[in-house]
């Protein structure tokens, strides 16, 4: 057994020194690494060990409840659910009733569309009640459709009056024709209130007056009663025409092509001169001509003049 150096035989004087084997060579760096490893081992062990919450054991962490299990509701939650259950049932009932009402409303809309199509197919737009007419007038093509039906009805009435007159040996009084044709005036006024309706109503009024002029002759047609009935009828047409002209002027910017007022003034004046010489009609749309001529003068005054 090798002898130890004398400096290490006195154990009382070297109790505070670390043991160091001198038989085997050891460098200073290797001894430092050993000491540092021993000092750091507890810390690394501490970081590598999984942490547990305070007050828990390893057995408690190993036996955890499954995640898909729900805890039983507490008494307060249970009481709340029981309290709102009647209201939830009522909400479901109201939802079902709303679905039924929506389905019924759709059925009524389909029935109304079928009814409107049936009316238009038979040319009855001019004879429907105001409540139905108000609903049908919301269609963008309402003015064109109503104009077509009114023109058709006017033709039918004129044909029926001619046929009735031909079946009699004496002439029908002018008041009979005038009263029959006047039934179309309210519908023409309704037409003039629709978008795009005033130009159509303007032409229908002129045509309505021409239908009355087609019933007449030289023998017994121009008595005082007939002249008075004809003048009254044209007076009613003139009132309607004034309203139509004013509505047309308010919408004239949207007409395509633009309204040629001067041309229509000349047309009315020419027809009035002919009827005055033919059947003695003194006034042919006098108020309407005044409104149109005033509009022409007002437009000319607004035009810029040259230097």
PDB file of C-alpha atoms in Angstrom:
ATOM      1  CA  UNK A   1       0.000   0.000   0.000  1.00  0.00           C
ATOM      2  CA  UNK A   2       1.580   3.336  -0.991  1.00  0.00           C
ATOM      3  CA  UNK A   3       2.595   5.744   1.703  1.00  0.00           C
ATOM      4  CA  UNK A   4       0.656   8.964   2.129  1.00  0.00           C
ATOM      5  CA  UNK A   5       2.525  12.242   2.176  1.00  0.00           C
ATOM      6  CA  UNK A   6       3.420  13.502   5.585  1.00  0.00           C
ATOM      7  CA  UNK A   7       1.351  16.629   5.150  1.00  0.00           C
ATOM      8  CA  UNK A   8      -1.859  14.584   5.193  1.00  0.00           C
ATOM      9  CA  UNK A   9      -1.020  12.310   8.142  1.00  0.00           C
ATOM     10  CA  UNK A  10      -1.966  14.961  10.674  1.00  0.00           C
ATOM     11  CA  UNK A  11      -5.719  14.809  10.484  1.00  0.00           C
ATOM     12  CA  UNK A  12      -6.317  17.240  13.286  1.00  0.00           C
ATOM     13  CA  UNK A  13      -4.651  20.085  11.419  1.00  0.00           C
ATOM     14  CA  UNK A  14      -6.329  19.444   8.026  1.00  0.00           C
ATOM     15  CA  UNK A  15      -9.952  18.635   8.870  1.00  0.00           C
ATOM     16  CA  UNK A  16     -11.286  21.549   6.832  1.00  0.00           C
ATOM     17  CA  UNK A  17      -9.508  20.558   3.593  1.00  0.00           C
ATOM     18  CA  UNK A  18     -11.102  18.472   0.843  1.00  0.00           C
ATOM     19  CA  UNK A  19      -9.608  15.089   0.083  1.00  0.00           C
ATOM     20  CA  UNK A  20      -7.546  14.974  -3.050  1.00  0.00           C
ATOM     21  CA  UNK A  21      -5.964  11.842  -4.385  1.00  0.00           C
ATOM     22  CA  UNK A  22      -2.334  12.526  -5.251  1.00  0.00           C
ATOM     23  CA  UNK A  23      -1.461   9.147  -6.613  1.00  0.00           C
ATOM     24  CA  UNK A  24      -3.246   9.831  -9.880  1.00  0.00           C
ATOM     25  CA  UNK A  25      -2.606  12.928 -11.818  1.00  0.00           C
ATOM     26  CA  UNK A  26      -5.536  15.329 -11.890  1.00  0.00           C
ATOM     27  CA  UNK A  27      -5.644  18.706 -13.421  1.00  0.00           C
ATOM     28  CA  UNK A  28      -7.232  21.746 -11.907  1.00  0.00           C
ATOM     29  CA  UNK A  29      -9.968  21.924 -14.548  1.00  0.00           C
ATOM     30  CA  UNK A  30     -11.212  18.366 -14.048  1.00  0.00           C
ATOM     31  CA  UNK A  31     -11.631  18.883 -10.321  1.00  0.00           C
ATOM     32  CA  UNK A  32     -13.563  22.112 -10.922  1.00  0.00           C
ATOM     33  CA  UNK A  33     -15.896  20.360 -13.357  1.00  0.00           C
ATOM     34  CA  UNK A  34     -16.610  17.660 -10.840  1.00  0.00           C
ATOM     35  CA  UNK A  35     -17.470  20.134  -8.128  1.00  0.00           C
ATOM     36  CA  UNK A  36     -19.691  22.179 -10.470  1.00  0.00           C
ATOM     37  CA  UNK A  37     -21.567  19.082 -11.593  1.00  0.00           C
ATOM     38  CA  UNK A  38     -22.251  18.029  -8.004  1.00  0.00           C
ATOM     39  CA  UNK A  39     -23.499  21.513  -7.190  1.00  0.00           C
ATOM     40  CA  UNK A  40     -25.813  21.728 -10.217  1.00  0.00           C
ATOM     41  CA  UNK A  41     -27.259  18.218 -10.109  1.00  0.00           C
ATOM     42  CA  UNK A  42     -29.963  18.982  -7.517  1.00  0.00           C
ATOM     43  CA  UNK A  43     -31.151  22.015  -9.555  1.00  0.00           C
ATOM     44  CA  UNK A  44     -31.357  20.047 -12.805  1.00  0.00           C
ATOM     45  CA  UNK A  45     -33.239  17.327 -11.005  1.00  0.00           C
ATOM     46  CA  UNK A  46     -35.618  19.940  -9.687  1.00  0.00           C
ATOM     47  CA  UNK A  47     -36.356  21.333 -13.179  1.00  0.00           C
ATOM     48  CA  UNK A  48     -36.718  17.923 -14.780  1.00  0.00           C
ATOM     49  CA  UNK A  49     -39.217  16.728 -12.211  1.00  0.00           C
ATOM     50  CA  UNK A  50     -42.875  17.480 -13.164  1.00  0.00           C
ATOM     51  CA  UNK A  51     -44.381  20.103 -10.896  1.00  0.00           C
ATOM     52  CA  UNK A  52     -47.509  19.357  -8.882  1.00  0.00           C
ATOM     53  CA  UNK A  53     -49.891  21.855  -7.338  1.00  0.00           C
ATOM     54  CA  UNK A  54     -49.391  22.461  -3.651  1.00  0.00           C
ATOM     55  CA  UNK A  55     -51.274  20.143  -1.355  1.00  0.00           C
ATOM     56  CA  UNK A  56     -51.607  17.341  -3.946  1.00  0.00           C
ATOM     57  CA  UNK A  57     -49.979  13.974  -3.966  1.00  0.00           C
ATOM     58  CA  UNK A  58     -48.773  11.837  -6.780  1.00  0.00           C
ATOM     59  CA  UNK A  59     -51.748   9.520  -6.371  1.00  0.00           C
ATOM     60  CA  UNK A  60     -54.200  12.387  -6.708  1.00  0.00           C
ATOM     61  CA  UNK A  61     -52.681  13.511  -9.988  1.00  0.00           C
ATOM     62  CA  UNK A  62     -52.848  10.039 -11.465  1.00  0.00           C
ATOM     63  CA  UNK A  63     -56.581   9.563 -10.799  1.00  0.00           C
ATOM     64  CA  UNK A  64     -58.349  12.460 -12.651  1.00  0.00           C
ATOM     65  CA  UNK A  65     -62.005  12.529 -13.764  1.00  0.00           C
ATOM     66  CA  UNK A  66     -62.773  12.039 -17.514  1.00  0.00           C
ATOM     67  CA  UNK A  67     -63.213  15.297 -19.468  1.00  0.00           C
ATOM     68  CA  UNK A  68     -66.580  14.222 -20.990  1.00  0.00           C
ATOM     69  CA  UNK A  69     -68.303  13.911 -17.636  1.00  0.00           C
ATOM     70  CA  UNK A  70     -70.457  16.898 -16.548  1.00  0.00           C
ATOM     71  CA  UNK A  71     -71.078  17.741 -12.991  1.00  0.00           C
ATOM     72  CA  UNK A  72     -74.597  17.687 -11.652  1.00  0.00           C
ATOM     73  CA  UNK A  73     -76.301  21.132 -11.709  1.00  0.00           C
ATOM     74  CA  UNK A  74     -76.419  22.955  -8.476  1.00  0.00           C
ATOM     75  CA  UNK A  75     -79.859  23.679  -6.926  1.00  0.00           C
ATOM     76  CA  UNK A  76     -79.858  27.303  -8.112  1.00  0.00           C
ATOM     77  CA  UNK A  77     -79.252  26.345 -11.757  1.00  0.00           C
ATOM     78  CA  UNK A  78     -81.871  23.624 -11.572  1.00  0.00           C
ATOM     79  CA  UNK A  79     -84.443  26.042 -10.172  1.00  0.00           C
ATOM     80  CA  UNK A  80     -83.640  28.589 -12.892  1.00  0.00           C
ATOM     81  CA  UNK A  81     -84.082  26.032 -15.683  1.00  0.00           C
ATOM     82  CA  UNK A  82     -87.419  24.928 -14.264  1.00  0.00           C
ATOM     83  CA  UNK A  83     -88.584  28.562 -14.000  1.00  0.00           C
ATOM     84  CA  UNK A  84     -87.818  29.474 -17.647  1.00  0.00           C
ATOM     85  CA  UNK A  85     -89.107  26.225 -19.168  1.00  0.00           C
ATOM     86  CA  UNK A  86     -92.707  27.537 -19.665  1.00  0.00           C
ATOM     87  CA  UNK A  87     -91.361  30.597 -21.486  1.00  0.00           C
ATOM     88  CA  UNK A  88     -89.161  28.474 -23.731  1.00  0.00           C
ATOM     89  CA  UNK A  89     -92.195  26.357 -24.644  1.00  0.00           C
ATOM     90  CA  UNK A  90     -94.170  29.508 -25.393  1.00  0.00           C
ATOM     91  CA  UNK A  91     -91.396  30.807 -27.655  1.00  0.00           C
ATOM     92  CA  UNK A  92     -91.412  27.555 -29.615  1.00  0.00           C
ATOM     93  CA  UNK A  93     -95.187  27.810 -29.990  1.00  0.00           C
ATOM     94  CA  UNK A  94     -94.919  31.365 -31.296  1.00  0.00           C
ATOM     95  CA  UNK A  95     -92.248  30.311 -33.794  1.00  0.00           C
ATOM     96  CA  UNK A  96     -94.539  27.603 -35.152  1.00  0.00           C
ATOM     97  CA  UNK A  97     -97.422  30.061 -35.426  1.00  0.00           C
ATOM     98  CA  UNK A  98     -95.176  32.537 -37.257  1.00  0.00           C
ATOM     99  CA  UNK A  99     -94.159  29.870 -39.752  1.00  0.00           C
ATOM    100  CA  UNK A 100     -97.817  29.021 -40.366  1.00  0.00           C
ATOM    101  CA  UNK A 101     -98.709  32.703 -40.845  1.00  0.00           C
ATOM    102  CA  UNK A 102     -95.828  33.161 -43.301  1.00  0.00           C
ATOM    103  CA  UNK A 103     -97.009  30.205 -45.338  1.00  0.00           C
ATOM    104  CA  UNK A 104    -100.576  31.497 -45.364  1.00  0.00           C
ATOM    105  CA  UNK A 105     -99.390  34.964 -46.416  1.00  0.00           C
ATOM    106  CA  UNK A 106     -97.471  33.477 -49.327  1.00  0.00           C
ATOM    107  CA  UNK A 107    -100.572  31.606 -50.415  1.00  0.00           C
ATOM    108  CA  UNK A 108    -102.596  34.846 -50.340  1.00  0.00           C
ATOM    109  CA  UNK A 109     -99.925  36.621 -52.385  1.00  0.00           C
ATOM    110  CA  UNK A 110    -100.090  33.871 -55.000  1.00  0.00           C
ATOM    111  CA  UNK A 111    -103.876  34.063 -55.104  1.00  0.00           C
ATOM    112  CA  UNK A 112    -103.767  37.830 -55.546  1.00  0.00           C
ATOM    113  CA  UNK A 113    -101.287  37.527 -58.405  1.00  0.00           C
ATOM    114  CA  UNK A 114    -103.567  34.984 -60.097  1.00  0.00           C
ATOM    115  CA  UNK A 115    -106.556  37.296 -59.662  1.00  0.00           C
ATOM    116  CA  UNK A 116    -104.679  40.256 -61.173  1.00  0.00           C
ATOM    117  CA  UNK A 117    -103.620  38.133 -64.126  1.00  0.00           C
ATOM    118  CA  UNK A 118    -107.214  36.996 -64.617  1.00  0.00           C
ATOM    119  CA  UNK A 119    -108.435  40.619 -64.602  1.00  0.00           C
ATOM    120  CA  UNK A 120    -105.818  41.754 -67.108  1.00  0.00           C
ATOM    121  CA  UNK A 121    -106.466  38.801 -69.385  1.00  0.00           C
ATOM    122  CA  UNK A 122    -110.138  39.767 -69.712  1.00  0.00           C
ATOM    123  CA  UNK A 123    -109.559  43.516 -70.027  1.00  0.00           C
ATOM    124  CA  UNK A 124    -111.415  44.407 -66.830  1.00  0.00           C
ATOM    125  CA  UNK A 125    -108.873  46.773 -65.334  1.00  0.00           C
ATOM    126  CA  UNK A 126    -111.165  49.783 -65.862  1.00  0.00           C
ATOM    127  CA  UNK A 127    -114.066  48.143 -63.984  1.00  0.00           C
ATOM    128  CA  UNK A 128    -112.394  46.891 -60.831  1.00  0.00           C
ATOM    129  CA  UNK A 129    -113.066  48.410 -57.375  1.00  0.00           C
ATOM    130  CA  UNK A 130    -110.693  51.136 -56.150  1.00  0.00           C
ATOM    131  CA  UNK A 131    -109.168  48.878 -53.486  1.00  0.00           C
ATOM    132  CA  UNK A 132    -108.086  46.328 -56.091  1.00  0.00           C
ATOM    133  CA  UNK A 133    -107.037  49.053 -58.535  1.00  0.00           C
ATOM    134  CA  UNK A 134    -104.762  50.580 -55.903  1.00  0.00           C
ATOM    135  CA  UNK A 135    -102.933  47.285 -55.505  1.00  0.00           C
ATOM    136  CA  UNK A 136    -102.636  46.735 -59.260  1.00  0.00           C
ATOM    137  CA  UNK A 137    -101.382  50.273 -59.913  1.00  0.00           C
ATOM    138  CA  UNK A 138     -98.142  49.497 -58.092  1.00  0.00           C
ATOM    139  CA  UNK A 139     -96.987  47.513 -61.128  1.00  0.00           C
ATOM    140  CA  UNK A 140     -94.478  49.486 -63.289  1.00  0.00           C
ATOM    141  CA  UNK A 141     -96.515  48.685 -66.420  1.00  0.00           C
ATOM    142  CA  UNK A 142     -99.831  49.697 -64.823  1.00  0.00           C
ATOM    143  CA  UNK A 143    -100.266  52.790 -67.023  1.00  0.00           C
ATOM    144  CA  UNK A 144     -99.746  50.894 -70.279  1.00  0.00           C
ATOM    145  CA  UNK A 145    -102.080  48.091 -69.187  1.00  0.00           C
ATOM    146  CA  UNK A 146    -104.846  50.444 -68.018  1.00  0.00           C
ATOM    147  CA  UNK A 147    -104.559  52.496 -71.204  1.00  0.00           C
ATOM    148  CA  UNK A 148    -104.971  49.359 -73.297  1.00  0.00           C
ATOM    149  CA  UNK A 149    -108.044  48.275 -71.329  1.00  0.00           C
ATOM    150  CA  UNK A 150    -109.647  51.723 -71.482  1.00  0.00           C
ATOM    151  CA  UNK A 151    -109.082  51.965 -75.221  1.00  0.00           C
ATOM    152  CA  UNK A 152    -110.597  48.519 -75.656  1.00  0.00           C
ATOM    153  CA  UNK A 153    -113.591  49.361 -73.488  1.00  0.00           C
ATOM    154  CA  UNK A 154    -114.136  52.619 -75.354  1.00  0.00           C
ATOM    155  CA  UNK A 155    -114.196  50.727 -78.635  1.00  0.00           C
ATOM    156  CA  UNK A 156    -116.690  48.193 -77.271  1.00  0.00           C
ATOM    157  CA  UNK A 157    -118.989  50.935 -75.965  1.00  0.00           C
ATOM    158  CA  UNK A 158    -118.831  52.815 -79.240  1.00  0.00           C
ATOM    159  CA  UNK A 159    -119.642  49.646 -81.162  1.00  0.00           C
ATOM    160  CA  UNK A 160    -122.588  48.831 -78.878  1.00  0.00           C
ATOM    161  CA  UNK A 161    -123.996  52.350 -79.244  1.00  0.00           C
ATOM    162  CA  UNK A 162    -123.752  52.158 -83.035  1.00  0.00           C
ATOM    163  CA  UNK A 163    -125.445  48.786 -83.051  1.00  0.00           C
ATOM    164  CA  UNK A 164    -128.197  50.070 -80.792  1.00  0.00           C
ATOM    165  CA  UNK A 165    -128.726  53.090 -83.003  1.00  0.00           C
ATOM    166  CA  UNK A 166    -128.915  50.953 -86.134  1.00  0.00           C
ATOM    167  CA  UNK A 167    -131.628  48.815 -84.555  1.00  0.00           C
ATOM    168  CA  UNK A 168    -133.893  51.842 -83.961  1.00  0.00           C
ATOM    169  CA  UNK A 169    -135.965  53.793 -86.465  1.00  0.00           C
ATOM    170  CA  UNK A 170    -135.277  57.077 -84.697  1.00  0.00           C
ATOM    171  CA  UNK A 171    -132.011  58.466 -83.430  1.00  0.00           C
ATOM    172  CA  UNK A 172    -130.926  58.164 -79.847  1.00  0.00           C
ATOM    173  CA  UNK A 173    -130.552  61.469 -78.043  1.00  0.00           C
ATOM    174  CA  UNK A 174    -127.028  62.797 -77.659  1.00  0.00           C
ATOM    175  CA  UNK A 175    -127.428  62.688 -73.905  1.00  0.00           C
ATOM    176  CA  UNK A 176    -127.554  58.865 -74.064  1.00  0.00           C
ATOM    177  CA  UNK A 177    -124.214  58.704 -75.846  1.00  0.00           C
ATOM    178  CA  UNK A 178    -122.676  61.349 -73.615  1.00  0.00           C
ATOM    179  CA  UNK A 179    -123.817  59.683 -70.402  1.00  0.00           C
ATOM    180  CA  UNK A 180    -122.466  56.317 -71.543  1.00  0.00           C
ATOM    181  CA  UNK A 181    -119.085  57.668 -72.589  1.00  0.00           C
ATOM    182  CA  UNK A 182    -118.713  59.763 -69.435  1.00  0.00           C
ATOM    183  CA  UNK A 183    -118.419  56.564 -67.413  1.00  0.00           C
ATOM    184  CA  UNK A 184    -114.836  56.297 -68.707  1.00  0.00           C
ATOM    185  CA  UNK A 185    -113.723  59.689 -67.391  1.00  0.00           C
ATOM    186  CA  UNK A 186    -112.961  58.559 -63.779  1.00  0.00           C
ATOM    187  CA  UNK A 187    -110.765  55.762 -65.111  1.00  0.00           C
ATOM    188  CA  UNK A 188    -108.952  58.209 -67.402  1.00  0.00           C
ATOM    189  CA  UNK A 189    -108.324  60.470 -64.419  1.00  0.00           C
ATOM    190  CA  UNK A 190    -106.902  57.478 -62.577  1.00  0.00           C
ATOM    191  CA  UNK A 191    -104.660  56.775 -65.552  1.00  0.00           C
ATOM    192  CA  UNK A 192    -103.299  60.322 -65.543  1.00  0.00           C
ATOM    193  CA  UNK A 193    -102.175  59.922 -61.908  1.00  0.00           C
ATOM    194  CA  UNK A 194     -99.945  56.940 -62.730  1.00  0.00           C
ATOM    195  CA  UNK A 195     -96.276  57.315 -63.727  1.00  0.00           C
ATOM    196  CA  UNK A 196     -96.219  57.735 -67.495  1.00  0.00           C
ATOM    197  CA  UNK A 197    -100.019  58.005 -67.615  1.00  0.00           C
ATOM    198  CA  UNK A 198    -100.658  61.694 -68.534  1.00  0.00           C
ATOM    199  CA  UNK A 199     -99.621  61.382 -72.217  1.00  0.00           C
ATOM    200  CA  UNK A 200    -101.859  58.324 -72.574  1.00  0.00           C
ATOM    201  CA  UNK A 201    -104.764  60.017 -70.810  1.00  0.00           C
ATOM    202  CA  UNK A 202    -104.343  63.073 -73.086  1.00  0.00           C
ATOM    203  CA  UNK A 203    -104.899  60.962 -76.186  1.00  0.00           C
ATOM    204  CA  UNK A 204    -107.791  59.008 -74.651  1.00  0.00           C
ATOM    205  CA  UNK A 205    -109.718  62.212 -73.873  1.00  0.00           C
ATOM    206  CA  UNK A 206    -109.387  63.403 -77.455  1.00  0.00           C
ATOM    207  CA  UNK A 207    -110.508  59.991 -78.697  1.00  0.00           C
ATOM    208  CA  UNK A 208    -113.460  59.970 -76.289  1.00  0.00           C
ATOM    209  CA  UNK A 209    -114.685  63.270 -77.737  1.00  0.00           C
ATOM    210  CA  UNK A 210    -114.291  61.867 -81.245  1.00  0.00           C
ATOM    211  CA  UNK A 211    -116.493  58.904 -80.364  1.00  0.00           C
ATOM    212  CA  UNK A 212    -119.303  61.257 -79.448  1.00  0.00           C
ATOM    213  CA  UNK A 213    -118.832  63.155 -82.712  1.00  0.00           C
ATOM    214  CA  UNK A 214    -119.230  59.931 -84.668  1.00  0.00           C
ATOM    215  CA  UNK A 215    -122.878  59.722 -83.548  1.00  0.00           C
ATOM    216  CA  UNK A 216    -124.780  62.347 -85.476  1.00  0.00           C
ATOM    217  CA  UNK A 217    -126.173  63.429 -88.814  1.00  0.00           C
ATOM    218  CA  UNK A 218    -127.939  66.144 -90.614  1.00  0.00           C
ATOM    219  CA  UNK A 219    -131.508  65.079 -89.872  1.00  0.00           C
ATOM    220  CA  UNK A 220    -132.737  65.641 -86.346  1.00  0.00           C
ATOM    221  CA  UNK A 221    -129.326  65.412 -84.687  1.00  0.00           C
ATOM    222  CA  UNK A 222    -128.690  69.050 -83.980  1.00  0.00           C
ATOM    223  CA  UNK A 223    -131.720  70.104 -82.006  1.00  0.00           C
ATOM    224  CA  UNK A 224    -131.334  72.257 -78.917  1.00  0.00           C
ATOM    225  CA  UNK A 225    -131.236  69.287 -76.536  1.00  0.00           C
ATOM    226  CA  UNK A 226    -128.491  67.569 -78.526  1.00  0.00           C
ATOM    227  CA  UNK A 227    -126.447  70.770 -78.756  1.00  0.00           C
ATOM    228  CA  UNK A 228    -126.752  71.327 -74.994  1.00  0.00           C
ATOM    229  CA  UNK A 229    -125.813  67.701 -74.226  1.00  0.00           C
ATOM    230  CA  UNK A 230    -122.802  67.895 -76.518  1.00  0.00           C
ATOM    231  CA  UNK A 231    -121.644  71.186 -74.975  1.00  0.00           C
ATOM    232  CA  UNK A 232    -122.012  69.759 -71.464  1.00  0.00           C
ATOM    233  CA  UNK A 233    -120.055  66.653 -72.419  1.00  0.00           C
ATOM    234  CA  UNK A 234    -117.188  68.665 -73.894  1.00  0.00           C
ATOM    235  CA  UNK A 235    -117.184  70.924 -70.866  1.00  0.00           C
ATOM    236  CA  UNK A 236    -116.649  67.850 -68.687  1.00  0.00           C
ATOM    237  CA  UNK A 237    -113.874  66.659 -70.998  1.00  0.00           C
ATOM    238  CA  UNK A 238    -112.230  70.081 -70.860  1.00  0.00           C
ATOM    239  CA  UNK A 239    -112.089  69.969 -67.057  1.00  0.00           C
ATOM    240  CA  UNK A 240    -110.493  66.560 -67.127  1.00  0.00           C
ATOM    241  CA  UNK A 241    -108.052  67.634 -69.835  1.00  0.00           C
ATOM    242  CA  UNK A 242    -106.820  70.633 -67.793  1.00  0.00           C
ATOM    243  CA  UNK A 243    -105.853  68.338 -64.931  1.00  0.00           C
ATOM    244  CA  UNK A 244    -104.183  65.927 -67.335  1.00  0.00           C
ATOM    245  CA  UNK A 245    -102.171  68.733 -68.960  1.00  0.00           C
ATOM    246  CA  UNK A 246    -100.946  70.023 -65.610  1.00  0.00           C
ATOM    247  CA  UNK A 247     -99.868  66.548 -64.555  1.00  0.00           C
ATOM    248  CA  UNK A 248     -98.218  66.010 -67.899  1.00  0.00           C
ATOM    249  CA  UNK A 249     -96.292  69.269 -67.587  1.00  0.00           C
ATOM    250  CA  UNK A 250     -95.027  68.182 -64.173  1.00  0.00           C
ATOM    251  CA  UNK A 251     -93.756  64.929 -65.698  1.00  0.00           C
ATOM    252  CA  UNK A 252     -92.795  66.245 -69.137  1.00  0.00           C
ATOM    253  CA  UNK A 253     -89.060  66.017 -68.417  1.00  0.00           C
ATOM    254  CA  UNK A 254     -89.324  62.255 -68.307  1.00  0.00           C
ATOM    255  CA  UNK A 255     -91.157  61.890 -71.633  1.00  0.00           C
ATOM    256  CA  UNK A 256     -89.351  60.233 -74.478  1.00  0.00           C
ATOM    257  CA  UNK A 257     -89.746  61.728 -77.049  1.00  0.00           C
ATOM    258  CA  UNK A 258     -90.354  65.171 -75.500  1.00  0.00           C
ATOM    259  CA  UNK A 259     -93.859  66.586 -75.603  1.00  0.00           C
ATOM    260  CA  UNK A 260     -94.408  68.850 -78.619  1.00  0.00           C
ATOM    261  CA  UNK A 261     -96.952  71.233 -77.091  1.00  0.00           C
ATOM    262  CA  UNK A 262     -97.155  73.504 -80.119  1.00  0.00           C
ATOM    263  CA  UNK A 263     -98.067  70.591 -82.365  1.00  0.00           C
ATOM    264  CA  UNK A 264    -100.925  69.511 -80.054  1.00  0.00           C
ATOM    265  CA  UNK A 265    -102.193  73.084 -79.827  1.00  0.00           C
ATOM    266  CA  UNK A 266    -102.490  73.254 -83.595  1.00  0.00           C
ATOM    267  CA  UNK A 267    -104.179  69.851 -83.639  1.00  0.00           C
ATOM    268  CA  UNK A 268    -106.841  70.909 -81.123  1.00  0.00           C
ATOM    269  CA  UNK A 269    -107.433  74.207 -82.884  1.00  0.00           C
ATOM    270  CA  UNK A 270    -107.871  72.474 -86.248  1.00  0.00           C
ATOM    271  CA  UNK A 271    -110.325  69.905 -84.830  1.00  0.00           C
ATOM    272  CA  UNK A 272    -112.278  72.654 -83.058  1.00  0.00           C
ATOM    273  CA  UNK A 273    -112.664  74.629 -86.290  1.00  0.00           C
ATOM    274  CA  UNK A 274    -113.924  71.550 -88.109  1.00  0.00           C
ATOM    275  CA  UNK A 275    -116.496  70.667 -85.422  1.00  0.00           C
ATOM    276  CA  UNK A 276    -117.708  74.246 -85.282  1.00  0.00           C
ATOM    277  CA  UNK A 277    -118.473  74.233 -88.979  1.00  0.00           C
ATOM    278  CA  UNK A 278    -119.767  70.647 -89.022  1.00  0.00           C
ATOM    279  CA  UNK A 279    -122.001  70.301 -85.943  1.00  0.00           C
ATOM    280  CA  UNK A 280    -121.949  73.810 -84.508  1.00  0.00           C
ATOM    281  CA  UNK A 281    -119.741  73.038 -81.510  1.00  0.00           C
ATOM    282  CA  UNK A 282    -118.651  76.417 -80.179  1.00  0.00           C
ATOM    283  CA  UNK A 283    -116.072  75.444 -77.568  1.00  0.00           C
ATOM    284  CA  UNK A 284    -113.565  72.671 -78.078  1.00  0.00           C
ATOM    285  CA  UNK A 285    -111.187  72.414 -75.082  1.00  0.00           C
ATOM    286  CA  UNK A 286    -110.950  76.205 -74.555  1.00  0.00           C
ATOM    287  CA  UNK A 287    -109.445  76.063 -71.048  1.00  0.00           C
ATOM    288  CA  UNK A 288    -107.020  73.358 -72.065  1.00  0.00           C
ATOM    289  CA  UNK A 289    -105.786  75.473 -74.978  1.00  0.00           C
ATOM    290  CA  UNK A 290    -105.289  78.448 -72.653  1.00  0.00           C
ATOM    291  CA  UNK A 291    -103.110  76.368 -70.295  1.00  0.00           C
ATOM    292  CA  UNK A 292    -101.032  74.988 -73.143  1.00  0.00           C
ATOM    293  CA  UNK A 293    -100.559  78.387 -74.822  1.00  0.00           C
ATOM    294  CA  UNK A 294     -99.547  79.936 -71.505  1.00  0.00           C
ATOM    295  CA  UNK A 295     -96.948  77.208 -71.006  1.00  0.00           C
ATOM    296  CA  UNK A 296     -95.542  77.866 -74.485  1.00  0.00           C
ATOM    297  CA  UNK A 297     -95.250  81.598 -73.811  1.00  0.00           C
ATOM    298  CA  UNK A 298     -93.644  80.958 -70.431  1.00  0.00           C
ATOM    299  CA  UNK A 299     -91.114  78.633 -72.039  1.00  0.00           C
ATOM    300  CA  UNK A 300     -90.290  81.193 -74.735  1.00  0.00           C
ATOM    301  CA  UNK A 301     -89.761  83.881 -72.093  1.00  0.00           C
ATOM    302  CA  UNK A 302     -87.238  81.688 -70.283  1.00  0.00           C
ATOM    303  CA  UNK A 303     -85.149  81.098 -73.407  1.00  0.00           C
ATOM    304  CA  UNK A 304     -81.911  83.144 -73.531  1.00  0.00           C
ATOM    305  CA  UNK A 305     -82.031  85.960 -76.060  1.00  0.00           C
ATOM    306  CA  UNK A 306     -79.192  86.812 -78.397  1.00  0.00           C
ATOM    307  CA  UNK A 307     -77.239  90.065 -78.202  1.00  0.00           C
TER     308      UNK A 307
END
